[in-house]
Amino acid sequence: MYYIDPHLHMVSRTTDDYETLAKMGCVAISEPAFWAGFDRGSGESFRDYFRQLTEVEPKRAAQYGIQHFTWLCINAKEAENVELSREVLKIIPEFLDCPNVLGIGEIGLNKNTKNEAIIFQEHMELAIAHQQQVLIHTPHLEDKYQGTRMILDMLGEHSIDRSRVLVDHVEEHTVGPVLEAGYWAGMTLYPVTKCTPSRAVDIIERHGAERLCVNSAGDWGPSKPTAVPDLVLEMRRRGHKESLIKKVVYDNPRDFFSQSKNFNLENPAER
Amino acid sequence: MNSNQILDREFLEIRAKILEVAAALDRIERAEGDVSGEPRMALIAEAIKIIASGHSDPIRAEKIQLLFSRTYDEQWRDEFSIASRS
């Protein structure tokens, strides 16, 4: 089955992973800007990172027939440094017209601090000023519920079309409030700190598949870039229809991304 | 799948996961030191109670997620001195 992984940090993965993803049916990925595993020292580091996301990764992906899209921001962890964040916020508009940029992301909260909240709001203002879609990271573990509720509070203060915002890494206790507020939600299949394929399918069964996407968020940590096919297998084992599986792993991310002027997905059936 | 089919499919997996939890708790108790007053041990004990509880609306996973979550305070902006933008 063709699928799209809507959240995958390929700068941290090997070219072999692109090959494996292609063999498993992945036709497109979107890569939000994130924390590199260390705090960067200057805005110029981010300029280079954004060049990597907009110039290098699309070429690497294309070698395997995968379309690469991206989102730009300073991540929630480094947003604790307000001065650096504002430097990066000034750089982002230079890249918004690059052909694979879908919007602003993954912005959000990490430890639910004041500085993170300030920079989140400034990212939202940037997104609105440039008519960009938004992809949002929610915190991990014990911080997730509080952080997700804070994010929903802040989103509610902006006049943005809610169908152009995806709140990512939802789990059992946060998926309801996100969907009920009219946003898209993403479930991340990630060992220990996020969702397993079984629990993600439980969430689909409880909440339905409308505005719900699934991703691997594969990165430099212990993670599995091919986790989306694991969900496909789990849905098949439970007897779900192929049309429902396709909706979750292909139609939904395509429909969400299609709201961005730069999303030019080639129909894999017509290649 | 009906509940019997799910039980058939998942029984051994559930059994293995419960054994893992039991063995991990044994390991903690066998080791030197005393964590009986540790808040995390109380959370684990509470989570096990939730697992064992029956419920007309099966939301054990959601309840356990909330148990392990920090409290959300609707007035968080006051603490940060951040005004609402709306």
mmCIF file of C-alpha atoms in Angstrom:
data_model
loop_
_atom_site.group_PDB
_atom_site.id
_atom_site.type_symbol
_atom_site.label_atom_id
_atom_site.label_comp_id
_atom_site.label_asym_id
_atom_site.label_seq_id
_atom_site.Cartn_x
_atom_site.Cartn_y
_atom_site.Cartn_z
ATOM 1 C CA MET A 1 0.000 0.000 0.000
ATOM 2 C CA TYR A 2 1.223 3.503 -0.828
ATOM 3 C CA TYR A 3 1.574 5.694 2.227
ATOM 4 C CA ILE A 4 2.811 9.106 3.374
ATOM 5 C CA ASP A 5 4.818 9.549 6.567
ATOM 6 C CA PRO A 6 3.820 13.048 7.701
ATOM 7 C CA HIS A 7 6.535 13.405 10.350
ATOM 8 C CA LEU A 8 9.991 11.976 9.794
ATOM 9 C CA HIS A 9 13.378 13.567 10.562
ATOM 10 C CA MET A 10 15.396 12.274 7.648
ATOM 11 C CA VAL A 11 18.415 14.506 8.307
ATOM 12 C CA SER A 12 19.090 12.061 11.149
ATOM 13 C CA ARG A 13 18.629 8.939 9.064
ATOM 14 C CA THR A 14 20.802 7.134 6.555
ATOM 15 C CA THR A 15 20.225 6.846 2.832
ATOM 16 C CA ASP A 16 19.565 3.144 3.450
ATOM 17 C CA ASP A 17 16.450 4.229 5.338
ATOM 18 C CA TYR A 18 15.180 6.054 2.257
ATOM 19 C CA GLU A 19 15.632 2.839 0.302
ATOM 20 C CA THR A 20 13.751 0.787 2.922
ATOM 21 C CA LEU A 21 10.937 3.355 3.103
ATOM 22 C CA ALA A 22 10.556 3.236 -0.688
ATOM 23 C CA LYS A 23 10.422 -0.560 -0.659
ATOM 24 C CA MET A 24 7.678 -0.450 1.958
ATOM 25 C CA GLY A 25 5.466 1.838 -0.119
ATOM 26 C CA CYS A 26 6.348 5.283 1.218
ATOM 27 C CA VAL A 27 5.776 7.837 -1.550
ATOM 28 C CA ALA A 28 6.176 11.082 0.399
ATOM 29 C CA ILE A 29 7.390 12.327 3.732
ATOM 30 C CA SER A 30 7.217 15.629 5.539
ATOM 31 C CA GLU A 31 10.066 16.671 7.776
ATOM 32 C CA PRO A 32 9.438 19.275 10.481
ATOM 33 C CA ALA A 33 12.393 21.285 11.766
ATOM 34 C CA PHE A 34 13.435 19.953 15.185
ATOM 35 C CA TRP A 35 16.084 19.763 17.864
ATOM 36 C CA ALA A 36 19.396 18.368 16.623
ATOM 37 C CA GLY A 37 20.246 16.686 19.920
ATOM 38 C CA PHE A 38 22.279 19.703 20.987
ATOM 39 C CA ASP A 39 21.557 23.419 21.269
ATOM 40 C CA ARG A 40 22.800 25.384 18.266
ATOM 41 C CA GLY A 41 24.885 28.464 18.857
ATOM 42 C CA SER A 42 23.590 30.963 16.323
ATOM 43 C CA GLY A 43 20.908 31.828 13.839
ATOM 44 C CA GLU A 44 23.319 31.004 11.027
ATOM 45 C CA SER A 45 23.307 27.354 12.145
ATOM 46 C CA PHE A 46 19.584 27.366 11.461
ATOM 47 C CA ARG A 47 20.074 28.964 8.050
ATOM 48 C CA ASP A 48 22.298 26.009 7.143
ATOM 49 C CA TYR A 49 19.782 23.583 8.618
ATOM 50 C CA PHE A 50 16.968 25.130 6.570
ATOM 51 C CA ARG A 51 19.134 24.788 3.439
ATOM 52 C CA GLN A 52 19.598 21.129 4.281
ATOM 53 C CA LEU A 53 15.825 20.727 4.616
ATOM 54 C CA THR A 54 14.966 22.605 1.433
ATOM 55 C CA GLU A 55 17.864 21.662 -0.868
ATOM 56 C CA VAL A 56 19.661 18.506 0.254
ATOM 57 C CA GLU A 57 16.941 16.204 1.606
ATOM 58 C CA PRO A 58 14.581 16.559 -1.395
ATOM 59 C CA LYS A 59 17.410 15.368 -3.659
ATOM 60 C CA ARG A 60 18.304 12.466 -1.375
ATOM 61 C CA ALA A 61 14.648 11.385 -1.202
ATOM 62 C CA ALA A 62 14.106 11.737 -4.942
ATOM 63 C CA GLN A 63 16.766 9.101 -5.626
ATOM 64 C CA TYR A 64 14.270 6.593 -4.224
ATOM 65 C CA GLY A 65 11.115 8.043 -5.740
ATOM 66 C CA ILE A 66 10.059 9.681 -2.468
ATOM 67 C CA GLN A 67 8.808 13.266 -2.420
ATOM 68 C CA HIS A 68 10.223 15.299 0.448
ATOM 69 C CA PHE A 69 8.346 18.183 2.080
ATOM 70 C CA THR A 70 9.343 20.218 5.110
ATOM 71 C CA TRP A 71 8.275 22.660 7.851
ATOM 72 C CA LEU A 72 10.413 25.427 9.330
ATOM 73 C CA CYS A 73 10.773 26.851 12.846
ATOM 74 C CA ILE A 74 12.969 26.888 15.891
ATOM 75 C CA ASN A 75 11.920 23.894 17.962
ATOM 76 C CA ALA A 76 10.361 24.152 21.419
ATOM 77 C CA LYS A 77 13.488 23.036 23.234
ATOM 78 C CA GLU A 78 15.733 25.736 21.791
ATOM 79 C CA ALA A 79 12.853 28.233 22.045
ATOM 80 C CA GLU A 80 13.852 28.580 25.681
ATOM 81 C CA ASN A 81 16.522 30.921 24.271
ATOM 82 C CA VAL A 82 14.304 33.853 23.278
ATOM 83 C CA GLU A 83 17.071 35.915 21.689
ATOM 84 C CA LEU A 84 18.201 33.070 19.426
ATOM 85 C CA SER A 85 14.588 32.244 18.615
ATOM 86 C CA ARG A 86 13.877 35.754 17.416
ATOM 87 C CA GLU A 87 16.990 35.625 15.231
ATOM 88 C CA VAL A 88 15.670 32.421 13.656
ATOM 89 C CA LEU A 89 12.151 33.812 13.261
ATOM 90 C CA LYS A 90 13.650 36.579 11.111
ATOM 91 C CA ILE A 91 15.381 34.020 8.849
ATOM 92 C CA ILE A 92 12.374 31.757 8.236
ATOM 93 C CA PRO A 93 10.557 34.001 5.687
ATOM 94 C CA GLU A 94 13.571 33.728 3.339
ATOM 95 C CA PHE A 95 12.729 30.039 2.916
ATOM 96 C CA LEU A 96 8.920 30.008 2.836
ATOM 97 C CA ASP A 97 8.792 30.103 -0.968
ATOM 98 C CA CYS A 98 11.067 27.083 -1.381
ATOM 99 C CA PRO A 99 9.111 24.490 -3.368
ATOM 100 C CA ASN A 100 8.965 21.839 -0.631
ATOM 101 C CA VAL A 101 8.000 24.046 2.341
ATOM 102 C CA LEU A 102 4.523 23.282 3.692
ATOM 103 C CA GLY A 103 4.439 25.669 6.643
ATOM 104 C CA ILE A 104 5.649 26.467 10.138
ATOM 105 C CA GLY A 105 6.579 23.539 12.378
ATOM 106 C CA GLU A 106 7.084 21.705 14.517
ATOM 107 C CA ILE A 107 6.509 24.509 16.975
ATOM 108 C CA GLY A 108 5.096 23.818 20.417
ATOM 109 C CA LEU A 109 6.084 23.325 24.009
ATOM 110 C CA ASN A 110 8.706 21.110 25.622
ATOM 111 C CA LYS A 111 8.710 21.793 29.374
ATOM 112 C CA ASN A 112 5.740 24.178 29.262
ATOM 113 C CA THR A 113 7.761 27.251 30.218
ATOM 114 C CA LYS A 114 7.042 30.944 29.821
ATOM 115 C CA ASN A 115 9.730 31.409 27.153
ATOM 116 C CA GLU A 116 8.434 28.477 25.146
ATOM 117 C CA ALA A 117 4.942 29.970 25.285
ATOM 118 C CA ILE A 118 6.209 33.381 24.130
ATOM 119 C CA ILE A 119 8.026 31.914 21.138
ATOM 120 C CA PHE A 120 5.073 29.677 20.302
ATOM 121 C CA GLN A 121 2.886 32.778 20.031
ATOM 122 C CA GLU A 122 5.456 34.557 17.869
ATOM 123 C CA HIS A 123 5.599 31.559 15.519
ATOM 124 C CA MET A 124 1.804 31.634 15.269
ATOM 125 C CA GLU A 125 1.900 35.309 14.342
ATOM 126 C CA LEU A 126 4.516 34.557 11.672
ATOM 127 C CA ALA A 127 2.379 31.710 10.274
ATOM 128 C CA ILE A 128 -0.704 33.902 10.122
ATOM 129 C CA ALA A 129 1.179 36.811 8.533
ATOM 130 C CA HIS A 130 2.438 34.502 5.771
ATOM 131 C CA GLN A 131 -0.739 32.359 5.416
ATOM 132 C CA GLN A 132 1.165 29.229 6.428
ATOM 133 C CA GLN A 133 -0.121 25.918 7.745
ATOM 134 C CA VAL A 134 1.096 24.927 11.207
ATOM 135 C CA LEU A 135 2.451 21.658 12.607
ATOM 136 C CA ILE A 136 2.626 21.473 16.402
ATOM 137 C CA HIS A 137 4.751 19.341 18.709
ATOM 138 C CA THR A 138 3.248 18.437 22.077
ATOM 139 C CA PRO A 139 5.483 17.597 25.061
ATOM 140 C CA HIS A 140 6.428 14.146 26.267
ATOM 141 C CA LEU A 141 5.241 11.955 29.116
ATOM 142 C CA GLU A 142 4.038 13.770 32.258
ATOM 143 C CA ASP A 143 4.201 17.163 30.492
ATOM 144 C CA LYS A 144 1.984 16.183 27.550
ATOM 145 C CA TYR A 145 -1.467 16.784 29.016
ATOM 146 C CA GLN A 146 -0.632 20.158 30.577
ATOM 147 C CA GLY A 147 1.295 21.278 27.487
ATOM 148 C CA THR A 148 -1.403 20.204 25.049
ATOM 149 C CA ARG A 149 -4.047 22.102 27.004
ATOM 150 C CA MET A 150 -1.808 25.195 27.089
ATOM 151 C CA ILE A 151 -1.277 24.927 23.329
ATOM 152 C CA LEU A 152 -5.026 24.661 22.734
ATOM 153 C CA ASP A 153 -5.527 27.730 24.951
ATOM 154 C CA MET A 154 -3.004 29.712 22.894
ATOM 155 C CA LEU A 155 -4.314 28.487 19.519
ATOM 156 C CA GLY A 156 -7.767 29.636 20.529
ATOM 157 C CA GLU A 157 -6.459 33.200 20.748
ATOM 158 C CA HIS A 158 -5.565 33.339 17.039
ATOM 159 C CA SER A 159 -7.877 33.749 14.092
ATOM 160 C CA ILE A 160 -6.473 30.858 12.083
ATOM 161 C CA ASP A 161 -8.419 28.295 10.090
ATOM 162 C CA ARG A 162 -8.304 25.298 12.441
ATOM 163 C CA SER A 163 -8.316 22.857 9.532
ATOM 164 C CA ARG A 164 -4.839 24.175 8.623
ATOM 165 C CA VAL A 165 -3.317 23.205 12.002
ATOM 166 C CA LEU A 166 -2.155 19.738 13.026
ATOM 167 C CA VAL A 167 -1.418 19.001 16.696
ATOM 168 C CA ASP A 168 1.021 16.114 16.792
ATOM 169 C CA HIS A 169 1.975 13.311 19.193
ATOM 170 C CA VAL A 170 -1.541 12.952 20.606
ATOM 171 C CA GLU A 171 -2.266 9.992 22.851
ATOM 172 C CA GLU A 172 -5.315 8.603 24.647
ATOM 173 C CA HIS A 173 -5.708 11.595 26.977
ATOM 174 C CA THR A 174 -5.092 14.375 24.436
ATOM 175 C CA VAL A 175 -6.633 13.201 21.164
ATOM 176 C CA GLY A 176 -10.189 14.076 22.246
ATOM 177 C CA PRO A 177 -9.608 17.745 23.123
ATOM 178 C CA VAL A 178 -7.598 18.302 19.898
ATOM 179 C CA LEU A 179 -10.190 16.797 17.553
ATOM 180 C CA GLU A 180 -13.117 18.349 19.407
ATOM 181 C CA ALA A 181 -11.517 21.782 18.970
ATOM 182 C CA GLY A 182 -11.479 21.236 15.181
ATOM 183 C CA TYR A 183 -7.756 20.696 14.602
ATOM 184 C CA TRP A 184 -6.067 17.795 12.858
ATOM 185 C CA ALA A 185 -4.281 15.332 15.151
ATOM 186 C CA GLY A 186 -1.184 13.213 14.604
ATOM 187 C CA MET A 187 -0.291 10.007 16.415
ATOM 188 C CA THR A 188 3.370 9.132 16.660
ATOM 189 C CA LEU A 189 4.502 5.522 16.706
ATOM 190 C CA TYR A 190 7.579 5.777 18.862
ATOM 191 C CA PRO A 191 9.042 3.418 21.440
ATOM 192 C CA VAL A 192 8.472 4.111 25.169
ATOM 193 C CA THR A 193 7.565 7.803 25.108
ATOM 194 C CA LYS A 194 4.684 7.879 22.638
ATOM 195 C CA CYS A 195 2.210 5.491 20.982
ATOM 196 C CA THR A 196 2.472 1.861 19.874
ATOM 197 C CA PRO A 197 0.754 0.654 16.695
ATOM 198 C CA SER A 198 -1.801 -1.272 18.808
ATOM 199 C CA ARG A 199 -2.728 1.754 20.902
ATOM 200 C CA ALA A 200 -2.886 3.951 17.810
ATOM 201 C CA VAL A 201 -5.392 1.548 16.233
ATOM 202 C CA ASP A 202 -7.371 1.574 19.513
ATOM 203 C CA ILE A 203 -7.524 5.377 19.241
ATOM 204 C CA ILE A 204 -8.759 5.150 15.636
ATOM 205 C CA GLU A 205 -11.426 2.661 16.725
ATOM 206 C CA ARG A 206 -12.559 4.940 19.574
ATOM 207 C CA HIS A 207 -12.362 8.325 17.858
ATOM 208 C CA GLY A 208 -12.785 7.491 14.155
ATOM 209 C CA ALA A 209 -10.354 8.355 11.365
ATOM 210 C CA GLU A 210 -11.480 11.885 10.541
ATOM 211 C CA ARG A 211 -8.599 14.416 10.760
ATOM 212 C CA LEU A 212 -6.320 11.767 12.226
ATOM 213 C CA CYS A 213 -2.848 11.011 10.820
ATOM 214 C CA VAL A 214 -0.143 8.615 11.892
ATOM 215 C CA ASN A 215 3.626 9.038 11.686
ATOM 216 C CA SER A 216 6.905 7.506 12.811
ATOM 217 C CA ALA A 217 8.727 10.704 13.861
ATOM 218 C CA GLY A 218 11.894 8.705 13.167
ATOM 219 C CA ASP A 219 14.919 10.717 14.272
ATOM 220 C CA TRP A 220 18.378 10.363 15.832
ATOM 221 C CA GLY A 221 17.012 8.602 18.950
ATOM 222 C CA PRO A 222 15.685 5.058 19.310
ATOM 223 C CA SER A 223 12.895 5.139 16.729
ATOM 224 C CA LYS A 224 11.618 3.202 13.762
ATOM 225 C CA PRO A 225 11.216 5.080 10.476
ATOM 226 C CA THR A 226 9.136 2.223 9.086
ATOM 227 C CA ALA A 227 6.601 2.294 11.929
ATOM 228 C CA VAL A 228 3.682 3.336 9.692
ATOM 229 C CA PRO A 229 3.640 -0.053 7.893
ATOM 230 C CA ASP A 230 3.483 -1.639 11.381
ATOM 231 C CA LEU A 231 0.197 0.197 11.904
ATOM 232 C CA VAL A 232 -1.038 -0.949 8.488
ATOM 233 C CA LEU A 233 -0.326 -4.552 9.502
ATOM 234 C CA GLU A 234 -2.057 -4.148 12.866
ATOM 235 C CA MET A 235 -5.160 -2.697 11.192
ATOM 236 C CA ARG A 236 -5.238 -5.585 8.717
ATOM 237 C CA ARG A 237 -4.858 -8.140 11.529
ATOM 238 C CA ARG A 238 -7.875 -6.606 13.225
ATOM 239 C CA GLY A 239 -9.890 -6.904 10.026
ATOM 240 C CA HIS A 240 -10.167 -3.227 9.125
ATOM 241 C CA LYS A 241 -11.041 -2.415 5.525
ATOM 242 C CA GLU A 242 -8.275 -1.396 3.145
ATOM 243 C CA SER A 243 -10.191 1.815 2.423
ATOM 244 C CA LEU A 244 -9.995 2.821 6.102
ATOM 245 C CA ILE A 245 -6.291 1.970 6.298
ATOM 246 C CA LYS A 246 -5.611 4.000 3.160
ATOM 247 C CA LYS A 247 -7.559 6.919 4.605
ATOM 248 C CA VAL A 248 -5.332 6.993 7.680
ATOM 249 C CA VAL A 249 -1.943 6.511 6.040
ATOM 250 C CA TYR A 250 -2.424 8.223 2.684
ATOM 251 C CA ASP A 251 -5.665 10.166 2.145
ATOM 252 C CA ASN A 252 -5.608 12.066 5.437
ATOM 253 C CA PRO A 253 -2.055 13.432 5.255
ATOM 254 C CA ARG A 254 -2.588 14.206 1.543
ATOM 255 C CA ASP A 255 -5.771 16.140 2.361
ATOM 256 C CA PHE A 256 -4.149 18.066 5.202
ATOM 257 C CA PHE A 257 -1.021 18.940 3.216
ATOM 258 C CA SER A 258 -3.068 19.845 0.124
ATOM 259 C CA GLN A 259 -4.004 23.078 1.858
ATOM 260 C CA SER A 260 -0.418 24.234 1.307
ATOM 261 C CA LYS A 261 0.319 25.815 -2.083
ATOM 262 C CA ASN A 262 3.634 23.931 -2.225
ATOM 263 C CA PHE A 263 2.170 20.440 -1.864
ATOM 264 C CA ASN A 264 2.412 18.953 -5.350
ATOM 265 C CA LEU A 265 2.078 15.242 -4.662
ATOM 266 C CA GLU A 266 2.431 13.050 -7.709
ATOM 267 C CA ASN A 267 -0.307 10.437 -7.754
ATOM 268 C CA PRO A 268 1.661 7.182 -7.316
ATOM 269 C CA ALA A 269 -0.925 5.278 -9.349
ATOM 270 C CA GLU A 270 -0.252 7.531 -12.345
ATOM 271 C CA ARG A 271 3.518 7.560 -12.272
ATOM 272 C CA MET B 1 -13.019 -9.031 15.875
ATOM 273 C CA ASN B 2 -15.195 -10.036 18.814
ATOM 274 C CA SER B 3 -13.986 -10.034 22.407
ATOM 275 C CA ASN B 4 -13.225 -13.771 22.377
ATOM 276 C CA GLN B 5 -11.085 -13.449 19.272
ATOM 277 C CA ILE B 6 -9.207 -10.515 20.790
ATOM 278 C CA LEU B 7 -8.647 -12.464 24.017
ATOM 279 C CA ASP B 8 -7.378 -15.451 22.025
ATOM 280 C CA ARG B 9 -4.999 -13.216 20.149
ATOM 281 C CA GLU B 10 -3.769 -11.147 23.072
ATOM 282 C CA PHE B 11 -3.862 -13.480 26.101
ATOM 283 C CA LEU B 12 -0.233 -14.592 25.925
ATOM 284 C CA GLU B 13 0.927 -11.047 25.233
ATOM 285 C CA ILE B 14 -1.014 -9.669 28.217
ATOM 286 C CA ARG B 15 0.317 -12.505 30.401
ATOM 287 C CA ALA B 16 3.885 -11.668 29.349
ATOM 288 C CA LYS B 17 3.433 -7.942 30.009
ATOM 289 C CA ILE B 18 1.964 -8.558 33.486
ATOM 290 C CA LEU B 19 4.896 -10.851 34.273
ATOM 291 C CA GLU B 20 7.318 -8.126 33.162
ATOM 292 C CA VAL B 21 5.691 -5.654 35.566
ATOM 293 C CA ALA B 22 5.687 -8.205 38.399
ATOM 294 C CA ALA B 23 9.331 -9.097 37.824
ATOM 295 C CA ALA B 24 10.362 -5.420 37.666
ATOM 296 C CA LEU B 25 8.613 -4.709 40.986
ATOM 297 C CA ASP B 26 10.311 -7.788 42.505
ATOM 298 C CA ARG B 27 13.659 -6.508 41.218
ATOM 299 C CA ILE B 28 13.094 -3.123 42.871
ATOM 300 C CA GLU B 29 12.197 -4.753 46.193
ATOM 301 C CA ARG B 30 15.111 -7.189 46.035
ATOM 302 C CA ALA B 31 17.620 -4.395 45.550
ATOM 303 C CA GLU B 32 19.299 -2.481 48.355
ATOM 304 C CA GLY B 33 17.451 0.549 49.679
ATOM 305 C CA ASP B 34 13.814 1.381 50.271
ATOM 306 C CA VAL B 35 11.570 3.117 47.748
ATOM 307 C CA SER B 36 8.278 2.373 49.498
ATOM 308 C CA GLY B 37 7.794 6.096 50.196
ATOM 309 C CA GLU B 38 8.625 7.110 46.613
ATOM 310 C CA PRO B 39 5.738 8.929 44.881
ATOM 311 C CA ARG B 40 6.439 6.982 41.695
ATOM 312 C CA MET B 41 5.761 3.690 43.517
ATOM 313 C CA ALA B 42 2.409 5.069 44.625
ATOM 314 C CA LEU B 43 1.633 6.024 41.021
ATOM 315 C CA ILE B 44 2.482 2.511 39.864
ATOM 316 C CA ALA B 45 0.239 1.015 42.568
ATOM 317 C CA GLU B 46 -2.607 3.332 41.551
ATOM 318 C CA ALA B 47 -2.134 2.446 37.885
ATOM 319 C CA ILE B 48 -2.361 -1.267 38.710
ATOM 320 C CA LYS B 49 -5.639 -0.590 40.526
ATOM 321 C CA ILE B 50 -6.974 1.151 37.408
ATOM 322 C CA ILE B 51 -5.972 -1.829 35.266
ATOM 323 C CA ALA B 52 -7.806 -4.197 37.619
ATOM 324 C CA SER B 53 -10.936 -2.072 37.758
ATOM 325 C CA GLY B 54 -13.996 -2.795 35.673
ATOM 326 C CA HIS B 55 -15.550 0.043 33.747
ATOM 327 C CA SER B 56 -18.716 0.442 31.709
ATOM 328 C CA ASP B 57 -16.789 2.710 29.343
ATOM 329 C CA PRO B 58 -13.367 1.113 28.836
ATOM 330 C CA ILE B 59 -10.980 4.041 29.229
ATOM 331 C CA ARG B 60 -8.276 2.488 31.388
ATOM 332 C CA ALA B 61 -5.477 3.706 29.107
ATOM 333 C CA GLU B 62 -6.781 7.281 29.198
ATOM 334 C CA LYS B 63 -7.131 7.182 32.989
ATOM 335 C CA ILE B 64 -3.575 5.897 33.403
ATOM 336 C CA GLN B 65 -2.280 8.610 31.064
ATOM 337 C CA LEU B 66 -3.966 11.252 33.220
ATOM 338 C CA LEU B 67 -2.655 9.620 36.402
ATOM 339 C CA PHE B 68 0.924 10.030 35.130
ATOM 340 C CA SER B 69 0.331 13.616 33.938
ATOM 341 C CA ARG B 70 1.085 16.955 35.552
ATOM 342 C CA THR B 71 -1.944 18.970 36.532
ATOM 343 C CA TYR B 72 -3.257 21.479 34.032
ATOM 344 C CA ASP B 73 -4.095 24.852 35.562
ATOM 345 C CA GLU B 74 -6.415 26.995 33.444
ATOM 346 C CA GLN B 75 -4.841 30.086 35.029
ATOM 347 C CA TRP B 76 -1.324 29.265 33.789
ATOM 348 C CA ARG B 77 -1.063 32.656 32.053
ATOM 349 C CA ASP B 78 -1.235 34.412 35.441
ATOM 350 C CA GLU B 79 1.769 32.458 36.697
ATOM 351 C CA PHE B 80 3.736 33.437 33.576
ATOM 352 C CA SER B 81 2.385 36.998 33.469
ATOM 353 C CA ILE B 82 1.387 36.412 29.844
ATOM 354 C CA ALA B 83 -1.729 38.181 28.696
ATOM 355 C CA SER B 84 -4.227 36.416 26.459
ATOM 356 C CA ARG B 85 -3.928 37.646 22.838
ATOM 357 C CA SER B 86 -7.617 37.364 22.096
#
